[in-house]
Structure formats: C-alpha cells, structure tokens
CSV table of C-alpha atoms in Angstrom, one decimal:
chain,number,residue,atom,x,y,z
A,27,UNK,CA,14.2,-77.4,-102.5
A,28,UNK,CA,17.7,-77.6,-101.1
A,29,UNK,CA,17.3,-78.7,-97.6
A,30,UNK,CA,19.4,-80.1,-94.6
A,31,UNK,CA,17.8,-82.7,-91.8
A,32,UNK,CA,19.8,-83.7,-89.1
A,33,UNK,CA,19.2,-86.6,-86.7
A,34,UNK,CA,18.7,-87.2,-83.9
A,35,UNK,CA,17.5,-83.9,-82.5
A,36,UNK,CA,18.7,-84.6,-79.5
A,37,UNK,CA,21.4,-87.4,-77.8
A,38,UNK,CA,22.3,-88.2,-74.3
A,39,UNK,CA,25.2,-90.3,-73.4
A,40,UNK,CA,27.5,-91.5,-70.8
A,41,UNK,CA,31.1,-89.6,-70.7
A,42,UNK,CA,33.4,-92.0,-72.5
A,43,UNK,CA,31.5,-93.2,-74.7
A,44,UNK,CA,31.3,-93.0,-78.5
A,45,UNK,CA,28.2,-91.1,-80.2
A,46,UNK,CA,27.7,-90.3,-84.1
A,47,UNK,CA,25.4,-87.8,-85.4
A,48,UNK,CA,23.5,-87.7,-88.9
A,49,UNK,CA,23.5,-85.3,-91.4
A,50,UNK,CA,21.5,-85.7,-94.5
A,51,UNK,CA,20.7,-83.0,-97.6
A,52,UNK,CA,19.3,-82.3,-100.7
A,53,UNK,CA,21.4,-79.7,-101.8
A,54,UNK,CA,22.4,-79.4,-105.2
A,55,UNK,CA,25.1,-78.6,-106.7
A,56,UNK,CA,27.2,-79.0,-103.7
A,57,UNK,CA,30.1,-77.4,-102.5
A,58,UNK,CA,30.9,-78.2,-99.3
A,59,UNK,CA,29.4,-79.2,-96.2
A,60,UNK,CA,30.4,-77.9,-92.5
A,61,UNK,CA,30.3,-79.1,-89.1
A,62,UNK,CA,30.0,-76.3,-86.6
A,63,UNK,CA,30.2,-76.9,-83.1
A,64,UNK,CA,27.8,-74.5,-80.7
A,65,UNK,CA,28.0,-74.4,-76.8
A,66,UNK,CA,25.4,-73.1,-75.2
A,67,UNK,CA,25.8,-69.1,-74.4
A,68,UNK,CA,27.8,-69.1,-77.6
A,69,UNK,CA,27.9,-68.7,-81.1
A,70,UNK,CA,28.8,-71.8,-83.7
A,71,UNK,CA,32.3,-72.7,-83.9
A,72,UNK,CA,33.6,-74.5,-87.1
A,73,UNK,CA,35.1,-78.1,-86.9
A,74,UNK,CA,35.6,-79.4,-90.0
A,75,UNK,CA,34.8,-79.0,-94.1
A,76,UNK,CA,34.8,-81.5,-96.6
A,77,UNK,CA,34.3,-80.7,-100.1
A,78,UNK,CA,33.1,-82.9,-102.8
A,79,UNK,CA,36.3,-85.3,-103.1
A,80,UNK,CA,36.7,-85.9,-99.3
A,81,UNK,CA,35.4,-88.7,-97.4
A,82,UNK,CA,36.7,-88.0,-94.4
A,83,UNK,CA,38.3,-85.4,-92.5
A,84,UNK,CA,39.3,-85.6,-88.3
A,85,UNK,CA,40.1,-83.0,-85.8
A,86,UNK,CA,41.1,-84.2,-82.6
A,87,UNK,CA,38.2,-87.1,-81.6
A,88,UNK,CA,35.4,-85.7,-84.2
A,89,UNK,CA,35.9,-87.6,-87.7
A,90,UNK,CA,33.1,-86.2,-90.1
A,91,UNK,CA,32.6,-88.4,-93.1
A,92,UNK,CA,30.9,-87.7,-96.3
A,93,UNK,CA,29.0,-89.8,-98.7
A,94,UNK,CA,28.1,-87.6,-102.0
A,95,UNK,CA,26.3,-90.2,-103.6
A,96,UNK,CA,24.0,-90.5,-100.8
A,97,UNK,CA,24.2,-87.0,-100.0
A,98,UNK,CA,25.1,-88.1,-96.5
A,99,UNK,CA,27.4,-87.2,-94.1
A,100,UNK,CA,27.8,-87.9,-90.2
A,101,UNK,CA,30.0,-86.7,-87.2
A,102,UNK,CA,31.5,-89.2,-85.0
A,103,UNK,CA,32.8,-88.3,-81.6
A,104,UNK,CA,35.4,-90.7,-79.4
A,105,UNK,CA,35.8,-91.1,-76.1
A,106,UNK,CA,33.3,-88.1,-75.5
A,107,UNK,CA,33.7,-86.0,-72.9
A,108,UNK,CA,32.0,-83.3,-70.6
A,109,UNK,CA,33.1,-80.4,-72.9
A,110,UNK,CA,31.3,-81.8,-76.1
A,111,UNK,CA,27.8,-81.2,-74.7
A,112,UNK,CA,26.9,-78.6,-77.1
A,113,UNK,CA,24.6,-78.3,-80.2
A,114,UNK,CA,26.3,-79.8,-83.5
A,115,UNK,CA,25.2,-78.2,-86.5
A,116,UNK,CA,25.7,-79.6,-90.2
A,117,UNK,CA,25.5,-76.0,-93.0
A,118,UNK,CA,26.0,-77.2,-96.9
A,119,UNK,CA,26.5,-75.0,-99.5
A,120,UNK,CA,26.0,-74.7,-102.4
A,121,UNK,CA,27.8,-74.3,-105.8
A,122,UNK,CA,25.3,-72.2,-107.6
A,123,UNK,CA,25.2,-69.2,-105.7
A,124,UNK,CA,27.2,-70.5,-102.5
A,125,UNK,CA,24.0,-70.0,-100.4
A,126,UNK,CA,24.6,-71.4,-97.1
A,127,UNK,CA,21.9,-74.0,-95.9
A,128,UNK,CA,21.7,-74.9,-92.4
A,129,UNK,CA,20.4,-77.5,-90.6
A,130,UNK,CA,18.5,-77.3,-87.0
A,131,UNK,CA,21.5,-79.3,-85.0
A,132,UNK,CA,21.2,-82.0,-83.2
A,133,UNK,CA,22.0,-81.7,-79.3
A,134,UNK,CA,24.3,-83.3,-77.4
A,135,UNK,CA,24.5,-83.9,-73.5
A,136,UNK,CA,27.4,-85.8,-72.3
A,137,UNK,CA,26.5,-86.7,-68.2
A,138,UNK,CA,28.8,-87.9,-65.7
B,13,UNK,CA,36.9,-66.5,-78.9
B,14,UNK,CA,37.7,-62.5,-78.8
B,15,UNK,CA,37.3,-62.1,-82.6
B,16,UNK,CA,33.7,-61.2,-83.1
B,17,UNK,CA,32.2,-59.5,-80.0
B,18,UNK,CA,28.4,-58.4,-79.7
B,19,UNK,CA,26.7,-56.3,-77.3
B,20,UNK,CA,24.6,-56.3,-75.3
B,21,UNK,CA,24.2,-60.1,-74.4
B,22,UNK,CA,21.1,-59.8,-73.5
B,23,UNK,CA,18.2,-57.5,-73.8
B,24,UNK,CA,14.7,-57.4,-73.1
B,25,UNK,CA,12.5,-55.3,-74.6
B,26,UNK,CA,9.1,-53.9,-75.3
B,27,UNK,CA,7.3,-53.8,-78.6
B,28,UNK,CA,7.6,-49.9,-78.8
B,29,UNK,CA,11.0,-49.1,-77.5
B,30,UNK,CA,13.9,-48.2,-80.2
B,31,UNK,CA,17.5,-50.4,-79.2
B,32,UNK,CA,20.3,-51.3,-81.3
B,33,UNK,CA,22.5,-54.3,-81.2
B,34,UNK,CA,26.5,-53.8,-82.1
B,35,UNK,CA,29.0,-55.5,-83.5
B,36,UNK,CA,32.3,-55.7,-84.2
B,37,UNK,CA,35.2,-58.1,-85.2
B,38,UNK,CA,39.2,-57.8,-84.8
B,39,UNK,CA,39.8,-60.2,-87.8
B,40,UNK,CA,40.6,-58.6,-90.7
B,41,UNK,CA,37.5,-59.8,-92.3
B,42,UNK,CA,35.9,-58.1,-95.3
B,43,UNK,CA,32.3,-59.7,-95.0
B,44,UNK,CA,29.9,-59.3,-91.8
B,45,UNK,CA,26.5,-60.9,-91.6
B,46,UNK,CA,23.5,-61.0,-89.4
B,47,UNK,CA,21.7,-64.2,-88.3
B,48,UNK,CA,18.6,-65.1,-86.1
B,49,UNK,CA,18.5,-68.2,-84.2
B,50,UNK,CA,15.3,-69.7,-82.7
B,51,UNK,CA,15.1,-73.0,-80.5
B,52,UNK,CA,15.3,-75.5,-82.6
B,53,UNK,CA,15.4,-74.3,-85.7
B,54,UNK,CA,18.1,-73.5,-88.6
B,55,UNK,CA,19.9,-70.2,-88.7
B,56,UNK,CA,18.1,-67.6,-90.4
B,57,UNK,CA,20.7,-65.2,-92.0
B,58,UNK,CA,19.2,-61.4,-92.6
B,59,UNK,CA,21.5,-59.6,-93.8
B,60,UNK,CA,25.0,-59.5,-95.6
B,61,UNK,CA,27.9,-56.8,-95.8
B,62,UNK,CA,30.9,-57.1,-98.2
B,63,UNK,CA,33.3,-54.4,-97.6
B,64,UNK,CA,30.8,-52.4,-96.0
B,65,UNK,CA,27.8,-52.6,-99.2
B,66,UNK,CA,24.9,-54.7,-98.4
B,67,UNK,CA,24.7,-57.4,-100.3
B,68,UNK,CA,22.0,-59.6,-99.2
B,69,UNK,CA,18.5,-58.9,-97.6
B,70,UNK,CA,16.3,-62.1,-97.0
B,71,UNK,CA,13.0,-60.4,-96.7
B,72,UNK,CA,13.9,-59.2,-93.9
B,73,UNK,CA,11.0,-56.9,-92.2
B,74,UNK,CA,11.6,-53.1,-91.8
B,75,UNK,CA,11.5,-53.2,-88.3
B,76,UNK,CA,15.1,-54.7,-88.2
B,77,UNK,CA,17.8,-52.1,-89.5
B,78,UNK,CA,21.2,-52.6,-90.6
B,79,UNK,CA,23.9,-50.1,-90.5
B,80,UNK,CA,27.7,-51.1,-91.6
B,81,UNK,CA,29.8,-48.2,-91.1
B,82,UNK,CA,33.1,-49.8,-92.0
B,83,UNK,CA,34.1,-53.2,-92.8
B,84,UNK,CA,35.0,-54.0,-88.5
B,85,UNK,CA,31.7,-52.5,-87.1
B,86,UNK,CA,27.9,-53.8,-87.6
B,87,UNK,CA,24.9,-52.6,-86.5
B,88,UNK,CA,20.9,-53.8,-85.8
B,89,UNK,CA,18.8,-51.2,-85.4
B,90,UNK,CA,15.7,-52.3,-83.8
B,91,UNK,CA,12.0,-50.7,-83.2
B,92,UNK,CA,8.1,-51.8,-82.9
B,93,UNK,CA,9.2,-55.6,-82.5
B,94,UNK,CA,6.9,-58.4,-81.8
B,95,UNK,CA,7.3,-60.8,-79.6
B,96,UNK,CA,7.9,-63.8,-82.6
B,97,UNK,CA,11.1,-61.7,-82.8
B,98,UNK,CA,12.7,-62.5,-79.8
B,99,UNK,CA,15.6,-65.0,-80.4
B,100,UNK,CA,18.9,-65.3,-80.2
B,101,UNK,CA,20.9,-62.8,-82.7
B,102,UNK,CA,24.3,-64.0,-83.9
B,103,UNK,CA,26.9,-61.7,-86.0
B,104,UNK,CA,29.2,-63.4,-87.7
B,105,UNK,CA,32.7,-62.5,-90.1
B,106,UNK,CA,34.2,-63.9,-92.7
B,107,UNK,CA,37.6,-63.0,-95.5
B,108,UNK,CA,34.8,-62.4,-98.0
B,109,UNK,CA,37.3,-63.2,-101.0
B,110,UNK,CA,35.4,-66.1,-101.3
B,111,UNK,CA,31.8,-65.5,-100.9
B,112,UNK,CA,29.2,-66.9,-98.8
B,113,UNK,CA,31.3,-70.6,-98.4
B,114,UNK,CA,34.2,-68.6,-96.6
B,115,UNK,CA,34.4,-69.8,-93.2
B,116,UNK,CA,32.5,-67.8,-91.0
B,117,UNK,CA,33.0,-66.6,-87.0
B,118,UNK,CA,31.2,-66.1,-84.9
B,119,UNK,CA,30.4,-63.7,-82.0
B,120,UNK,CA,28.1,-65.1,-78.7
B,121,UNK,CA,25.0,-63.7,-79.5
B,122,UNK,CA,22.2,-61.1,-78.0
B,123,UNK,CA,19.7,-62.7,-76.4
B,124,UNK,CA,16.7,-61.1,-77.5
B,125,UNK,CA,13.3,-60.8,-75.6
B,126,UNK,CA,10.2,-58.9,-76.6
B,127,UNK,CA,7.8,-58.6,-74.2
C-alpha cells in the first residue's frame, strides 16, 4: 500500500535554531516527492520537488534531501525563524497513475 | 496568495441546511480539485476537474456536490451533512498538461462546521 509517514508530528524550537523534519514512504514507482509548506489559516504552499535523480534541492534556508534507495527524504530548516511556524507537509507521487499521496505533516512552532 | 480564492472562510452549519462553497482561480490553470483536511490527518482529495470534465471521484458521498462550470470557477454543493464532515475544505489549481504531479495552488480554505 503506497503510504507516506512523517515525523515528528509535532516540533518546538527556539528561533535561530536549526530543525529537520522526516519524511519516509512506500510509494512505488515514484515520481516525485513535494514539500508544501502550510500556515495556519491557509492552504499548502509548495517549497520544493525533487524527482528520482535529485538529492537535494534548497530554497532560501529549507534544503530537502532525498534518499531513493531508502525511500527517505527530510526537510532541513536554518536559522529558523518566527515565520516558519507552520505545518510541513511531505505529498509523493507516483509514476503509475501520478496519484498524489500525502502525508499528515509534521508541525512546527518556532517561539521567541 | 490571490490566485485561488474560496468563499466563504468559514461556515457553520446544520445537518439539514443546503450551502455551497465557491471557488475560483485567476491562473490560467486547466485542472481544479477539491480536498478535505482534518486535524491531523492527510489530505483527502474528492474530486478532480480537467478542463471543466470530472475526472476523478474518490467515493465521495452524495451529499457533497460538485459543479465546474468553466475551467476558472468550482463549486461544492452541500446538504444533509454530518457532523464527521466538518473540516477544513481546500480548492486547489493546477496547468493540468501534466496530470495529477503538476504543481498544485492553493486557495485558504472554508472552514467547515456541522453542528
């Protein structure tokens, strides 16, 4: 059953610091695996996709990378600030039929 | 931000009154779709328009009615909902050249309540 668990299902940490969130699936054949970024009051906003060759791929402070042998992939955010509190959502899809799979998101609170 | 707009934001609802939920997107985009999000779990996408055909229907229940009448404007006709259906509804776009793995957007949402 193609599936997508992501961990943890929720993070606190101080502003400043760094943070990296786990995305783990059983999707096959892959595609392509998003991160979406959703603020609260909002719907998801896409930050990154990486396709089967990539192993990683930045946008600003988030660097997603992806492991296809492990069928793992992980967000990591620098020097986080107040705005990243939001949910961060990990969707694969995949090759067959390019059904999307989603996973729950893991939230993030950034305090002060 | 302005892209995909939905209205209302919220609503709240009883289980035997008749609303619809709207939306519409200023992309371009050929493919709409319509998701439900409950805390803490996935999105669950409903339903799928490509150039204004529905293409996809995930068992959704006849209570919950689409209407696409042209590829910018979609619709959720609602009536006798239970209160498992409240949620938050998201509408999203995409090119639709590509299928399902286009990029999608977004709009905020209607927060749903059935009391």
């Amino acid at each position: 059953k193609n599936q997508v668990e992501q961990s943890p299902q929720s993070l606190i940490i101080l502003e400043g610091k760094n943070c990296t969130l786990q995305c783990n699936y059983t999707v096959s054949p892959f595609s392509n695996l998003r991160w979406y970024k959703q603020d609260t009051g909002r719907g998801p906003v896409s930050l990154t996709i990486m396709t089967f060759s990539e192993n990683t791929k930045s946008n600003g402070r988030y660097t997603a990378t992806l492991d296809a042998d492990t069928k793992q992939s992980s967000l990591h955010i620098t020097a986080s600030q107040l705005s990243d509190s939001a949910s961060y959502i990990c969707v694969v899809s995949a090759r067959s039929n390019y059904q999307l799979i989603w996973g729950a998101g893991t939230k993030l609170i950034i305090k002060p | 931000e302005t892209g995909v707009t939905q209205t209302p934001r919220h609503l709240v609802m009883g289980m035997t009154n008749k609303k619809s939920l709207k939306c519409e997107q200023h992309l371009g985009h050929n493919a709409m779709y319509w998701y439900k999000q409950s805390a803490k779990k996935p999105l669950e996408l409903m339903f799928v328009y490509n150039f204004k055909e529905q293409t996809e229907n995930n068992s959704v229940p006849s209570r919950f009615s689409p209407e696409c009448p042209n590829s910018s404007h979609l619709f959720l006709h609602l009536h006798t909902l239970q209160p498992e259906d409240s949620a938050l509804y998201l509408c999203a776009s995409s090119p639709g050249e590509r299928g399902r793995t286009d990029t999608q957007y977004f709009g905020p949402g209607t927060r749903l309540t059935v009391l």
